[in-house]
PDB file of C-alpha atoms and ligand atoms in Angstrom:
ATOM      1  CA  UNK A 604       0.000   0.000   0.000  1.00  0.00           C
ATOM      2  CA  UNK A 605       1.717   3.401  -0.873  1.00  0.00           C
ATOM      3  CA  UNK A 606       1.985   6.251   1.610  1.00  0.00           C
ATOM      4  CA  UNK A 607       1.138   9.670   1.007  1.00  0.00           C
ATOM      5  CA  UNK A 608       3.686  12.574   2.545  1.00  0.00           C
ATOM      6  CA  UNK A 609       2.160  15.503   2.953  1.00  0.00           C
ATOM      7  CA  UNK A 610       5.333  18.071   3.912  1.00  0.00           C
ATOM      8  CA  UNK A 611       3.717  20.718   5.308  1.00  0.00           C
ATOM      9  CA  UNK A 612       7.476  22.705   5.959  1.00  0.00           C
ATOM     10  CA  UNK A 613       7.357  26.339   7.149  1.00  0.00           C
ATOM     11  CA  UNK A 614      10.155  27.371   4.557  1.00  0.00           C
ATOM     12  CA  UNK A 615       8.408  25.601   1.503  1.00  0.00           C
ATOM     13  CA  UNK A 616       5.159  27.429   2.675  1.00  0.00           C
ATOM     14  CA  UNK A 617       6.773  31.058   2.792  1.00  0.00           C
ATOM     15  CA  UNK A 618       8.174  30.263  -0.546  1.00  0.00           C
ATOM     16  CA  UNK A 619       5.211  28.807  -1.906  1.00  0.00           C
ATOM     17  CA  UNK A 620       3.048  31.998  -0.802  1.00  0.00           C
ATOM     18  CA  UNK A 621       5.542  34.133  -2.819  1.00  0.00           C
ATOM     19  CA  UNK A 622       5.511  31.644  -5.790  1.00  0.00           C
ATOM     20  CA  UNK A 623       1.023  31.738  -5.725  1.00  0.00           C
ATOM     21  CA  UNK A 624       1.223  35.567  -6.016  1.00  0.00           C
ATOM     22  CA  UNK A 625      -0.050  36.881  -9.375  1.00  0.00           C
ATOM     23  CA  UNK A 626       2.671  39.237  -9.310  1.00  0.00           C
ATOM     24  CA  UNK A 627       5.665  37.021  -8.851  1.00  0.00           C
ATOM     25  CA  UNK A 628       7.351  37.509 -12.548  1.00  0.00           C
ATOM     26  CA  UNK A 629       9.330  34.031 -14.164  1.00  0.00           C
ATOM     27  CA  UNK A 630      12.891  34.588 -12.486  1.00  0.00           C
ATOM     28  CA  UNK A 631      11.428  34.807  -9.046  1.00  0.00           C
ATOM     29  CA  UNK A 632       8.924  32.053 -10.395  1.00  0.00           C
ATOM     30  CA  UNK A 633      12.028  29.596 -11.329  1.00  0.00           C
ATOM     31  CA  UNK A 634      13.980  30.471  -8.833  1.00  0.00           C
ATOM     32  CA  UNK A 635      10.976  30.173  -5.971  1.00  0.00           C
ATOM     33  CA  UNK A 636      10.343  26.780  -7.364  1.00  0.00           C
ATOM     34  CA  UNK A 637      13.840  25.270  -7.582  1.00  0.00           C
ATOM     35  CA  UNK A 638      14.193  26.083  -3.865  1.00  0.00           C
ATOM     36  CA  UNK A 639      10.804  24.424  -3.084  1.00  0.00           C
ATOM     37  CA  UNK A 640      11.679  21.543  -4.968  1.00  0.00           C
ATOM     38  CA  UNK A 641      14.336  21.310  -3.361  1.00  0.00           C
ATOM     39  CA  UNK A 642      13.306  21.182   0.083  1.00  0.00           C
ATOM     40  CA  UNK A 643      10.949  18.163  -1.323  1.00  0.00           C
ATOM     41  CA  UNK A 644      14.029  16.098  -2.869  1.00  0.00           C
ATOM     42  CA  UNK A 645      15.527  16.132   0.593  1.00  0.00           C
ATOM     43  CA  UNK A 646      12.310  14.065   1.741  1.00  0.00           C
ATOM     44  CA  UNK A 647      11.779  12.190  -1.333  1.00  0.00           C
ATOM     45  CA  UNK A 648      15.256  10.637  -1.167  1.00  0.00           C
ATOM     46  CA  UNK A 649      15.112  10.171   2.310  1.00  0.00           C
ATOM     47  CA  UNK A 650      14.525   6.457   1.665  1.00  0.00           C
ATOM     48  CA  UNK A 651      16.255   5.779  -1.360  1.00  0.00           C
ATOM     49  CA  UNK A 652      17.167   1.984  -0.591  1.00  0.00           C
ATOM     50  CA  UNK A 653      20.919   1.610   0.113  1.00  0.00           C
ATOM     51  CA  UNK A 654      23.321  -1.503   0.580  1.00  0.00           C
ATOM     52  CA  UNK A 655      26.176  -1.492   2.994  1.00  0.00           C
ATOM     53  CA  UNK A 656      29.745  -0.441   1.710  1.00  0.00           C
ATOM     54  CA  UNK A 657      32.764  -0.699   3.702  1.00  0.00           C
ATOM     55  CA  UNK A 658      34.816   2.805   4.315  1.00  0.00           C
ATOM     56  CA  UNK A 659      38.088   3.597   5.681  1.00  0.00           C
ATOM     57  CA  UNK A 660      37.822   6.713   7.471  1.00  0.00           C
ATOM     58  CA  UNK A 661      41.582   8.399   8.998  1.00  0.00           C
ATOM     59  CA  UNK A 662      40.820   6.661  12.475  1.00  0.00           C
ATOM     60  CA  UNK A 663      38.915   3.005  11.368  1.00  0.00           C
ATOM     61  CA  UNK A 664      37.283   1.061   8.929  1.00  0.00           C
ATOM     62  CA  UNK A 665      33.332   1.149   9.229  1.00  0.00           C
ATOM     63  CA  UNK A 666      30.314  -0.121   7.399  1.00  0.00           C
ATOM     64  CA  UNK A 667      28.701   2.950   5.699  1.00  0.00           C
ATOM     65  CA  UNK A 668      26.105   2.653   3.006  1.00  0.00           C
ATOM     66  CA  UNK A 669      25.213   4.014  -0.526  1.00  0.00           C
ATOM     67  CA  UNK A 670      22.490   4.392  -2.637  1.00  0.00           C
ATOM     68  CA  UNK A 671      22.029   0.804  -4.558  1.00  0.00           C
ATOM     69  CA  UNK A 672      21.199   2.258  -7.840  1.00  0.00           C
ATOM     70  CA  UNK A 673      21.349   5.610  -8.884  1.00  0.00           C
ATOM     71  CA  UNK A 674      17.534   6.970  -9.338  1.00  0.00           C
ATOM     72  CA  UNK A 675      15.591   8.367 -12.948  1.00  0.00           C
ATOM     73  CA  UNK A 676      13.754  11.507 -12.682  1.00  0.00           C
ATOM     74  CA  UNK A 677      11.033  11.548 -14.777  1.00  0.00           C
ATOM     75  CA  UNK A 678       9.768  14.968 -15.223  1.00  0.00           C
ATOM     76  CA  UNK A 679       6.128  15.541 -16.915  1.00  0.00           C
ATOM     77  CA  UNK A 680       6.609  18.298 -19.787  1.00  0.00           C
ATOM     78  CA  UNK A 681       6.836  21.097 -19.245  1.00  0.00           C
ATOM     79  CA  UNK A 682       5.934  22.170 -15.809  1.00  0.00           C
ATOM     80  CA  UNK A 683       8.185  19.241 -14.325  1.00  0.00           C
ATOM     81  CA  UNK A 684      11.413  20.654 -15.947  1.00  0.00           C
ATOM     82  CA  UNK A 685      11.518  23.315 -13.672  1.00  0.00           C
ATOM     83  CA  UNK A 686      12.132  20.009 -10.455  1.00  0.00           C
ATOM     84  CA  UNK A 687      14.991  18.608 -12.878  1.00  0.00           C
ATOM     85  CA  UNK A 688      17.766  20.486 -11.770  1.00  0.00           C
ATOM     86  CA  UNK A 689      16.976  20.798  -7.825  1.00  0.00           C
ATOM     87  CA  UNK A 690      17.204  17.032  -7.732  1.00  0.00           C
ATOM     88  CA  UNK A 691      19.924  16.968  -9.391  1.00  0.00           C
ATOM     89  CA  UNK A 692      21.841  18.824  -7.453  1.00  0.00           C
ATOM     90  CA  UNK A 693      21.558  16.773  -4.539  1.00  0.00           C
ATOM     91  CA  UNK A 694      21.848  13.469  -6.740  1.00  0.00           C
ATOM     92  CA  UNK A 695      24.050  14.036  -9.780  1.00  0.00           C
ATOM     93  CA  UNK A 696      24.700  11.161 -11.023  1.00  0.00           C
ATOM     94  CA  UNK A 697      20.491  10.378 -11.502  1.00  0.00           C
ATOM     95  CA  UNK A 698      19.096   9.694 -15.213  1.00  0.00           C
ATOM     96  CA  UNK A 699      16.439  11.431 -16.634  1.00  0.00           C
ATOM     97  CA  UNK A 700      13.723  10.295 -18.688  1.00  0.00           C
ATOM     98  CA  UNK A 701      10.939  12.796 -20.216  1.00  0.00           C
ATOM     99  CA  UNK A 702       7.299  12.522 -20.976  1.00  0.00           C
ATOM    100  CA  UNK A 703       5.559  15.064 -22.603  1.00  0.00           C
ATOM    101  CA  UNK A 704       2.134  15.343 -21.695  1.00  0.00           C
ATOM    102  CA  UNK A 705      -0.761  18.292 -22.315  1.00  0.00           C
ATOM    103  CA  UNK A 706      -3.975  18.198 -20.796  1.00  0.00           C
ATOM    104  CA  UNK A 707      -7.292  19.045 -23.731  1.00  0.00           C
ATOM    105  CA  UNK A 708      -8.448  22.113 -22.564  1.00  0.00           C
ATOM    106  CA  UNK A 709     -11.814  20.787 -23.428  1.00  0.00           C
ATOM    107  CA  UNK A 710     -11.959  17.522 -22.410  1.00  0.00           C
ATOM    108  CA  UNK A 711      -9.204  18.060 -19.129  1.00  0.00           C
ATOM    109  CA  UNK A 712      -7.681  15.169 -20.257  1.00  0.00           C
ATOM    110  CA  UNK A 713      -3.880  14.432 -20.369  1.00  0.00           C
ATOM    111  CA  UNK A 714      -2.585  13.775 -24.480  1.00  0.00           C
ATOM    112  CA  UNK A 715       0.777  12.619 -24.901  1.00  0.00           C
ATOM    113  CA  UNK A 716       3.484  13.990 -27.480  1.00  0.00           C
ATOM    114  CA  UNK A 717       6.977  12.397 -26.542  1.00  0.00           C
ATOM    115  CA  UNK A 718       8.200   9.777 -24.266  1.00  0.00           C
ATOM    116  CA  UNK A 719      11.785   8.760 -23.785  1.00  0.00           C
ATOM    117  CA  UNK A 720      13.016   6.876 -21.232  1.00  0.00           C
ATOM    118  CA  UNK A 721      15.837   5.237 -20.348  1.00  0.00           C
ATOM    119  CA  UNK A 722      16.474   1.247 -21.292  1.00  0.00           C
ATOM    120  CA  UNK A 723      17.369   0.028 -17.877  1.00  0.00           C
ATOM    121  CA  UNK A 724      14.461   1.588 -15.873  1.00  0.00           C
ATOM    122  CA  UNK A 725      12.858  -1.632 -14.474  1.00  0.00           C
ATOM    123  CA  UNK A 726      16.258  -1.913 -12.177  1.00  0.00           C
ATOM    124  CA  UNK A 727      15.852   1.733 -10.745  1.00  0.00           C
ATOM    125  CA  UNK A 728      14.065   3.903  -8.680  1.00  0.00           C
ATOM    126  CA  UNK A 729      11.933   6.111 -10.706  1.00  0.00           C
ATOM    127  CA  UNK A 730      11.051   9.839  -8.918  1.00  0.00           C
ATOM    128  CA  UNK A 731       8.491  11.463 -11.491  1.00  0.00           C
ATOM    129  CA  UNK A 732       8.157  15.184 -11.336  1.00  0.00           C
ATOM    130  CA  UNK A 733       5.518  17.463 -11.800  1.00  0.00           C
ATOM    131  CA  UNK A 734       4.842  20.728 -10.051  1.00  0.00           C
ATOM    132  CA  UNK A 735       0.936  20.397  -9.775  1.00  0.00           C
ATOM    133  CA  UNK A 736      -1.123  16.983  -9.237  1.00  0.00           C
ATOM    134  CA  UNK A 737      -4.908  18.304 -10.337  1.00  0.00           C
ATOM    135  CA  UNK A 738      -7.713  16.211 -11.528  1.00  0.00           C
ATOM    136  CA  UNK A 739      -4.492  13.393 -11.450  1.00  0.00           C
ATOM    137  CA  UNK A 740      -4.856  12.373 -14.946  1.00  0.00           C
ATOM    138  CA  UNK A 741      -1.571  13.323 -16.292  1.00  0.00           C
ATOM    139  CA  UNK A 742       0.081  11.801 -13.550  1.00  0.00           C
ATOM    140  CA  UNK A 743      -1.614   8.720 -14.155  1.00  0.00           C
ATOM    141  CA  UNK A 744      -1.024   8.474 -17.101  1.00  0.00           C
ATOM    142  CA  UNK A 745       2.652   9.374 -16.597  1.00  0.00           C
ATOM    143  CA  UNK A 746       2.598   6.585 -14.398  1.00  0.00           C
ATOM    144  CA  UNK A 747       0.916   4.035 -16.862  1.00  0.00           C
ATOM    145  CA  UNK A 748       3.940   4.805 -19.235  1.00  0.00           C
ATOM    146  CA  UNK A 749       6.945   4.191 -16.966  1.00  0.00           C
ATOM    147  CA  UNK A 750       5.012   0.738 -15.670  1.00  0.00           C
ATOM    148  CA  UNK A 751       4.620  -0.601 -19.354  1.00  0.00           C
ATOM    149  CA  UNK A 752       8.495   0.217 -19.849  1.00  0.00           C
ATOM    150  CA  UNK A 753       8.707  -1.899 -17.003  1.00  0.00           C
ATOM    151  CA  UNK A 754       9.358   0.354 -13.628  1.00  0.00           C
ATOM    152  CA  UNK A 755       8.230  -1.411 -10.320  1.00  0.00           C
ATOM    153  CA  UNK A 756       9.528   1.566  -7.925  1.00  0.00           C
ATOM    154  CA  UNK A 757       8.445   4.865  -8.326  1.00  0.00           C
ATOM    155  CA  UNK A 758       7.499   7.902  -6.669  1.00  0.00           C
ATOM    156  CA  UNK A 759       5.361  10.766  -7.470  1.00  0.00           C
ATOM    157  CA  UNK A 760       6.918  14.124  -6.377  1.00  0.00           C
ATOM    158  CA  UNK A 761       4.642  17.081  -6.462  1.00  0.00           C
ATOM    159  CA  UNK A 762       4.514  21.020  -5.211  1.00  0.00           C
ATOM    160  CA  UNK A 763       0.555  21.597  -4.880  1.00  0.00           C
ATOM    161  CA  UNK A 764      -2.100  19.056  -5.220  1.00  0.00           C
ATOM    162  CA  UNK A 765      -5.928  18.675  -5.196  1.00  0.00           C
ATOM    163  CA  UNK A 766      -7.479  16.093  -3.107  1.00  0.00           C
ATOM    164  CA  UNK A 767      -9.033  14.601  -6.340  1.00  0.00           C
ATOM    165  CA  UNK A 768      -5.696  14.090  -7.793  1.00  0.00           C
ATOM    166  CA  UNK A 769      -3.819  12.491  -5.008  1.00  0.00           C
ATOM    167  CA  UNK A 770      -6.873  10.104  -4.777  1.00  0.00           C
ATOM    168  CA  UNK A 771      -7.039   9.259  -8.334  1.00  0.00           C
ATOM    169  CA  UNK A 772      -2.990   8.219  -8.024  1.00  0.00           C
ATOM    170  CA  UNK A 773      -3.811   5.942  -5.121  1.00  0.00           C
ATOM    171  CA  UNK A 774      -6.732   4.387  -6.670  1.00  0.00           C
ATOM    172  CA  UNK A 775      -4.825   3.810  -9.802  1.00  0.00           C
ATOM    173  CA  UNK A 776      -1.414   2.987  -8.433  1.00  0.00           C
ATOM    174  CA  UNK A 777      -1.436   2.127  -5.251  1.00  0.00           C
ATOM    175  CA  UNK A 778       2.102   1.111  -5.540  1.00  0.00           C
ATOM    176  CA  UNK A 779       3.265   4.412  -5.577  1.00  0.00           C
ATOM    177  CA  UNK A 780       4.077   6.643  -3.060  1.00  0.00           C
ATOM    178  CA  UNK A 781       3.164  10.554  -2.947  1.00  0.00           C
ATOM    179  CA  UNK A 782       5.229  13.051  -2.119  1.00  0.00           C
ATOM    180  CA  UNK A 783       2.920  16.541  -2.023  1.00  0.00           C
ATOM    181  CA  UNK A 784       4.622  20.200  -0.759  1.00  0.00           C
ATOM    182  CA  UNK A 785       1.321  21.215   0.137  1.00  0.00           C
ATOM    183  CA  UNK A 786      -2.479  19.808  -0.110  1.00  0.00           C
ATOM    184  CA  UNK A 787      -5.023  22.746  -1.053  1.00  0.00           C
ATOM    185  CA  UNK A 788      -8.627  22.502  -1.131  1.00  0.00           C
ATOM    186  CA  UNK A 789     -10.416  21.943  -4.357  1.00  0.00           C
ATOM    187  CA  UNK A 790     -10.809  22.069  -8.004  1.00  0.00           C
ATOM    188  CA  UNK A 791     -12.702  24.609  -9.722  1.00  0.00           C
ATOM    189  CA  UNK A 792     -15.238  23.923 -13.188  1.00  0.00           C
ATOM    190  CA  UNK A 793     -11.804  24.277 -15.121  1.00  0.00           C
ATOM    191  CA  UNK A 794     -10.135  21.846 -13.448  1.00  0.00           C
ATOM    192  CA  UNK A 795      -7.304  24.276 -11.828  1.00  0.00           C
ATOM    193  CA  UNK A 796      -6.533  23.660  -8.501  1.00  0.00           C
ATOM    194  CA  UNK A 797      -7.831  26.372  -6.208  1.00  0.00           C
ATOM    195  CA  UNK A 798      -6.151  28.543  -4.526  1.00  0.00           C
ATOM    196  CA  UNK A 799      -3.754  26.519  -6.139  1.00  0.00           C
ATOM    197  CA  UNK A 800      -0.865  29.041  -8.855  1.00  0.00           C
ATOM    198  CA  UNK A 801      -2.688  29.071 -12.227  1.00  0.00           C
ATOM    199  CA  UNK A 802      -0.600  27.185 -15.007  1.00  0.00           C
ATOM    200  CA  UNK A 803       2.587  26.194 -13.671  1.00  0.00           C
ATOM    201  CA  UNK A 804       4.099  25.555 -17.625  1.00  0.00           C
ATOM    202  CA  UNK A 805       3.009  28.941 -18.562  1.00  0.00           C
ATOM    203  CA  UNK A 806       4.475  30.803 -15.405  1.00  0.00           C
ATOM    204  CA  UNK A 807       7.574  28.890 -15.869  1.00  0.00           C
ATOM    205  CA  UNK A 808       8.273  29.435 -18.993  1.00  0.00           C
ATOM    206  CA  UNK A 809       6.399  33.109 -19.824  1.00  0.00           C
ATOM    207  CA  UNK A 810       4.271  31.720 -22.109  1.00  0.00           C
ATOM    208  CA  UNK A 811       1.077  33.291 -20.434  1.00  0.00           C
TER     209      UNK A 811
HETATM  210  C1  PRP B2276      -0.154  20.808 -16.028  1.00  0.00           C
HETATM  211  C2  PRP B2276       0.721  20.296 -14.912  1.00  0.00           C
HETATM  212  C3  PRP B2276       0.406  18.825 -14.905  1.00  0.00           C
HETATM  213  C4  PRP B2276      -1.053  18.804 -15.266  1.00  0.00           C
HETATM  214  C5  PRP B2276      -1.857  18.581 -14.019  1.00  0.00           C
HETATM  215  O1  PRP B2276       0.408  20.567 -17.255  1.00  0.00           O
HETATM  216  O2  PRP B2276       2.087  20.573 -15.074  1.00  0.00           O
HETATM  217  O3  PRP B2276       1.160  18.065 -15.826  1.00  0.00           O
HETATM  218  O4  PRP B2276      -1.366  20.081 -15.833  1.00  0.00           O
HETATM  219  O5  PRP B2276      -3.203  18.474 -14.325  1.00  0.00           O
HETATM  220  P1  PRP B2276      -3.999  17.113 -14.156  1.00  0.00           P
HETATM  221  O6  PRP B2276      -3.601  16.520 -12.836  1.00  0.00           O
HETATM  222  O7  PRP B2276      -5.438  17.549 -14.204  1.00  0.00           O
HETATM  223  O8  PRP B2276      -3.659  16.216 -15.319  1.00  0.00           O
HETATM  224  P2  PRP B2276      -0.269  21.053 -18.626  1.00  0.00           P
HETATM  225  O9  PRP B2276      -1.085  19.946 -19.196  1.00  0.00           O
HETATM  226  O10 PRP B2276      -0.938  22.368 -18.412  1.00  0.00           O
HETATM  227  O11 PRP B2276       0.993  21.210 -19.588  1.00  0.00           O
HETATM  228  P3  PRP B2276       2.238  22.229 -19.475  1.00  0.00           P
HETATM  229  O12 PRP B2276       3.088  21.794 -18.317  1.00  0.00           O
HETATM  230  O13 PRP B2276       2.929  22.039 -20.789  1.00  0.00           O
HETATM  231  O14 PRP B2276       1.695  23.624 -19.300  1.00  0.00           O
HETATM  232  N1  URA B2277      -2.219  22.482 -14.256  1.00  0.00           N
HETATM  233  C1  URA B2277      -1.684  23.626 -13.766  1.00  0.00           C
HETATM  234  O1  URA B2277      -0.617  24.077 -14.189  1.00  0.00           O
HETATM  235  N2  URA B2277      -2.348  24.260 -12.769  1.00  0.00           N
HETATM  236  C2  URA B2277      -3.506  23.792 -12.275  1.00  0.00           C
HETATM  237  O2  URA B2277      -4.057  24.422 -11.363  1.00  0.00           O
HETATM  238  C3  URA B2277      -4.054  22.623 -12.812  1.00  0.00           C
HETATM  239  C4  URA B2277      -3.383  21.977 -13.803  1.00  0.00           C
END
Protein backbone atom coordinates (compact mmCIF):
# COMPACT_ATOMS: atom_id res chain seq x y z
CA UNK A 1 0.00 0.00 0.00
CA UNK A 2 1.72 3.40 -0.87
CA UNK A 3 1.99 6.25 1.61
CA UNK A 4 1.14 9.67 1.01
CA UNK A 5 3.69 12.57 2.55
CA UNK A 6 2.16 15.50 2.95
CA UNK A 7 5.33 18.07 3.91
CA UNK A 8 3.72 20.72 5.31
CA UNK A 9 7.48 22.70 5.96
CA UNK A 10 7.36 26.34 7.15
CA UNK A 11 10.16 27.37 4.56
CA UNK A 12 8.41 25.60 1.50
CA UNK A 13 5.16 27.43 2.68
CA UNK A 14 6.77 31.06 2.79
CA UNK A 15 8.17 30.26 -0.55
CA UNK A 16 5.21 28.81 -1.91
CA UNK A 17 3.05 32.00 -0.80
CA UNK A 18 5.54 34.13 -2.82
CA UNK A 19 5.51 31.64 -5.79
CA UNK A 20 1.02 31.74 -5.73
CA UNK A 21 1.22 35.57 -6.02
CA UNK A 22 -0.05 36.88 -9.37
CA UNK A 23 2.67 39.24 -9.31
CA UNK A 24 5.66 37.02 -8.85
CA UNK A 25 7.35 37.51 -12.55
CA UNK A 26 9.33 34.03 -14.16
CA UNK A 27 12.89 34.59 -12.49
CA UNK A 28 11.43 34.81 -9.05
CA UNK A 29 8.92 32.05 -10.39
CA UNK A 30 12.03 29.60 -11.33
CA UNK A 31 13.98 30.47 -8.83
CA UNK A 32 10.98 30.17 -5.97
CA UNK A 33 10.34 26.78 -7.36
CA UNK A 34 13.84 25.27 -7.58
CA UNK A 35 14.19 26.08 -3.86
CA UNK A 36 10.80 24.42 -3.08
CA UNK A 37 11.68 21.54 -4.97
CA UNK A 38 14.34 21.31 -3.36
CA UNK A 39 13.31 21.18 0.08
CA UNK A 40 10.95 18.16 -1.32
CA UNK A 41 14.03 16.10 -2.87
CA UNK A 42 15.53 16.13 0.59
CA UNK A 43 12.31 14.07 1.74
CA UNK A 44 11.78 12.19 -1.33
CA UNK A 45 15.26 10.64 -1.17
CA UNK A 46 15.11 10.17 2.31
CA UNK A 47 14.52 6.46 1.66
CA UNK A 48 16.26 5.78 -1.36
CA UNK A 49 17.17 1.98 -0.59
CA UNK A 50 20.92 1.61 0.11
CA UNK A 51 23.32 -1.50 0.58
CA UNK A 52 26.18 -1.49 2.99
CA UNK A 53 29.75 -0.44 1.71
CA UNK A 54 32.76 -0.70 3.70
CA UNK A 55 34.82 2.80 4.31
CA UNK A 56 38.09 3.60 5.68
CA UNK A 57 37.82 6.71 7.47
CA UNK A 58 41.58 8.40 9.00
CA UNK A 59 40.82 6.66 12.48
CA UNK A 60 38.91 3.01 11.37
CA UNK A 61 37.28 1.06 8.93
CA UNK A 62 33.33 1.15 9.23
CA UNK A 63 30.31 -0.12 7.40
CA UNK A 64 28.70 2.95 5.70
CA UNK A 65 26.11 2.65 3.01
CA UNK A 66 25.21 4.01 -0.53
CA UNK A 67 22.49 4.39 -2.64
CA UNK A 68 22.03 0.80 -4.56
CA UNK A 69 21.20 2.26 -7.84
CA UNK A 70 21.35 5.61 -8.88
CA UNK A 71 17.53 6.97 -9.34
CA UNK A 72 15.59 8.37 -12.95
CA UNK A 73 13.75 11.51 -12.68
CA UNK A 74 11.03 11.55 -14.78
CA UNK A 75 9.77 14.97 -15.22
CA UNK A 76 6.13 15.54 -16.91
CA UNK A 77 6.61 18.30 -19.79
CA UNK A 78 6.84 21.10 -19.25
CA UNK A 79 5.93 22.17 -15.81
CA UNK A 80 8.18 19.24 -14.32
CA UNK A 81 11.41 20.65 -15.95
CA UNK A 82 11.52 23.32 -13.67
CA UNK A 83 12.13 20.01 -10.46
CA UNK A 84 14.99 18.61 -12.88
CA UNK A 85 17.77 20.49 -11.77
CA UNK A 86 16.98 20.80 -7.82
CA UNK A 87 17.20 17.03 -7.73
CA UNK A 88 19.92 16.97 -9.39
CA UNK A 89 21.84 18.82 -7.45
CA UNK A 90 21.56 16.77 -4.54
CA UNK A 91 21.85 13.47 -6.74
CA UNK A 92 24.05 14.04 -9.78
CA UNK A 93 24.70 11.16 -11.02
CA UNK A 94 20.49 10.38 -11.50
CA UNK A 95 19.10 9.69 -15.21
CA UNK A 96 16.44 11.43 -16.63
CA UNK A 97 13.72 10.29 -18.69
CA UNK A 98 10.94 12.80 -20.22
CA UNK A 99 7.30 12.52 -20.98
CA UNK A 100 5.56 15.06 -22.60
CA UNK A 101 2.13 15.34 -21.69
CA UNK A 102 -0.76 18.29 -22.31
CA UNK A 103 -3.98 18.20 -20.80
CA UNK A 104 -7.29 19.05 -23.73
CA UNK A 105 -8.45 22.11 -22.56
CA UNK A 106 -11.81 20.79 -23.43
CA UNK A 107 -11.96 17.52 -22.41
CA UNK A 108 -9.20 18.06 -19.13
CA UNK A 109 -7.68 15.17 -20.26
CA UNK A 110 -3.88 14.43 -20.37
CA UNK A 111 -2.59 13.77 -24.48
CA UNK A 112 0.78 12.62 -24.90
CA UNK A 113 3.48 13.99 -27.48
CA UNK A 114 6.98 12.40 -26.54
CA UNK A 115 8.20 9.78 -24.27
CA UNK A 116 11.79 8.76 -23.79
CA UNK A 117 13.02 6.88 -21.23
CA UNK A 118 15.84 5.24 -20.35
CA UNK A 119 16.47 1.25 -21.29
CA UNK A 120 17.37 0.03 -17.88
CA UNK A 121 14.46 1.59 -15.87
CA UNK A 122 12.86 -1.63 -14.47
CA UNK A 123 16.26 -1.91 -12.18
CA UNK A 124 15.85 1.73 -10.74
CA UNK A 125 14.06 3.90 -8.68
CA UNK A 126 11.93 6.11 -10.71
CA UNK A 127 11.05 9.84 -8.92
CA UNK A 128 8.49 11.46 -11.49
CA UNK A 129 8.16 15.18 -11.34
CA UNK A 130 5.52 17.46 -11.80
CA UNK A 131 4.84 20.73 -10.05
CA UNK A 132 0.94 20.40 -9.77
CA UNK A 133 -1.12 16.98 -9.24
CA UNK A 134 -4.91 18.30 -10.34
CA UNK A 135 -7.71 16.21 -11.53
CA UNK A 136 -4.49 13.39 -11.45
CA UNK A 137 -4.86 12.37 -14.95
CA UNK A 138 -1.57 13.32 -16.29
CA UNK A 139 0.08 11.80 -13.55
CA UNK A 140 -1.61 8.72 -14.15
CA UNK A 141 -1.02 8.47 -17.10
CA UNK A 142 2.65 9.37 -16.60
CA UNK A 143 2.60 6.59 -14.40
CA UNK A 144 0.92 4.04 -16.86
CA UNK A 145 3.94 4.81 -19.24
CA UNK A 146 6.94 4.19 -16.97
CA UNK A 147 5.01 0.74 -15.67
CA UNK A 148 4.62 -0.60 -19.35
CA UNK A 149 8.49 0.22 -19.85
CA UNK A 150 8.71 -1.90 -17.00
CA UNK A 151 9.36 0.35 -13.63
CA UNK A 152 8.23 -1.41 -10.32
CA UNK A 153 9.53 1.57 -7.92
CA UNK A 154 8.44 4.86 -8.33
CA UNK A 155 7.50 7.90 -6.67
CA UNK A 156 5.36 10.77 -7.47
CA UNK A 157 6.92 14.12 -6.38
CA UNK A 158 4.64 17.08 -6.46
CA UNK A 159 4.51 21.02 -5.21
CA UNK A 160 0.56 21.60 -4.88
CA UNK A 161 -2.10 19.06 -5.22
CA UNK A 162 -5.93 18.68 -5.20
CA UNK A 163 -7.48 16.09 -3.11
CA UNK A 164 -9.03 14.60 -6.34
CA UNK A 165 -5.70 14.09 -7.79
CA UNK A 166 -3.82 12.49 -5.01
CA UNK A 167 -6.87 10.10 -4.78
CA UNK A 168 -7.04 9.26 -8.33
CA UNK A 169 -2.99 8.22 -8.02
CA UNK A 170 -3.81 5.94 -5.12
CA UNK A 171 -6.73 4.39 -6.67
CA UNK A 172 -4.82 3.81 -9.80
CA UNK A 173 -1.41 2.99 -8.43
CA UNK A 174 -1.44 2.13 -5.25
CA UNK A 175 2.10 1.11 -5.54
CA UNK A 176 3.27 4.41 -5.58
CA UNK A 177 4.08 6.64 -3.06
CA UNK A 178 3.16 10.55 -2.95
CA UNK A 179 5.23 13.05 -2.12
CA UNK A 180 2.92 16.54 -2.02
CA UNK A 181 4.62 20.20 -0.76
CA UNK A 182 1.32 21.22 0.14
CA UNK A 183 -2.48 19.81 -0.11
CA UNK A 184 -5.02 22.75 -1.05
CA UNK A 185 -8.63 22.50 -1.13
CA UNK A 186 -10.42 21.94 -4.36
CA UNK A 187 -10.81 22.07 -8.00
CA UNK A 188 -12.70 24.61 -9.72
CA UNK A 189 -15.24 23.92 -13.19
CA UNK A 190 -11.80 24.28 -15.12
CA UNK A 191 -10.14 21.85 -13.45
CA UNK A 192 -7.30 24.28 -11.83
CA UNK A 193 -6.53 23.66 -8.50
CA UNK A 194 -7.83 26.37 -6.21
CA UNK A 195 -6.15 28.54 -4.53
CA UNK A 196 -3.75 26.52 -6.14
CA UNK A 197 -0.86 29.04 -8.85
CA UNK A 198 -2.69 29.07 -12.23
CA UNK A 199 -0.60 27.19 -15.01
CA UNK A 200 2.59 26.19 -13.67
CA UNK A 201 4.10 25.56 -17.63
CA UNK A 202 3.01 28.94 -18.56
CA UNK A 203 4.47 30.80 -15.41
CA UNK A 204 7.57 28.89 -15.87
CA UNK A 205 8.27 29.43 -18.99
CA UNK A 206 6.40 33.11 -19.82
CA UNK A 207 4.27 31.72 -22.11
CA UNK A 208 1.08 33.29 -20.43
C1 LIG B 1 -0.15 20.81 -16.03
C2 LIG B 1 0.72 20.30 -14.91
C3 LIG B 1 0.41 18.83 -14.91
C4 LIG B 1 -1.05 18.80 -15.27
C5 LIG B 1 -1.86 18.58 -14.02
O1 LIG B 1 0.41 20.57 -17.25
O2 LIG B 1 2.09 20.57 -15.07
O3 LIG B 1 1.16 18.07 -15.83
O4 LIG B 1 -1.37 20.08 -15.83
O5 LIG B 1 -3.20 18.47 -14.33
P1 LIG B 1 -4.00 17.11 -14.16
O6 LIG B 1 -3.60 16.52 -12.84
O7 LIG B 1 -5.44 17.55 -14.20
O8 LIG B 1 -3.66 16.22 -15.32
P2 LIG B 1 -0.27 21.05 -18.63
O9 LIG B 1 -1.08 19.95 -19.20
O10 LIG B 1 -0.94 22.37 -18.41
O11 LIG B 1 0.99 21.21 -19.59
P3 LIG B 1 2.24 22.23 -19.48
O12 LIG B 1 3.09 21.79 -18.32
O13 LIG B 1 2.93 22.04 -20.79
O14 LIG B 1 1.70 23.62 -19.30
N1 LIG C 1 -2.22 22.48 -14.26
C1 LIG C 1 -1.68 23.63 -13.77
O1 LIG C 1 -0.62 24.08 -14.19
N2 LIG C 1 -2.35 24.26 -12.77
C2 LIG C 1 -3.51 23.79 -12.27
O2 LIG C 1 -4.06 24.42 -11.36
C3 LIG C 1 -4.05 22.62 -12.81
C4 LIG C 1 -3.38 21.98 -13.80
Amino acid sequence: MSQTTILNHNLLTHKLTLLRDKNTDVKDFRNLLYEIATLIAYEVTKTLPVKDAEVETPLCKMTGAVLENQPVLVPILRAGLGMVEPFLNIIPAAKVGHIGLARNHDTHLPEEYYCKLPDDISQREVIVLDPMLATGGSGSAAIDFIKKRGAKNIRFACIIAAPEGVEVIKKDHPDVDIFVGVLDECLNENAYIVPGLGDAGDRLFGTL
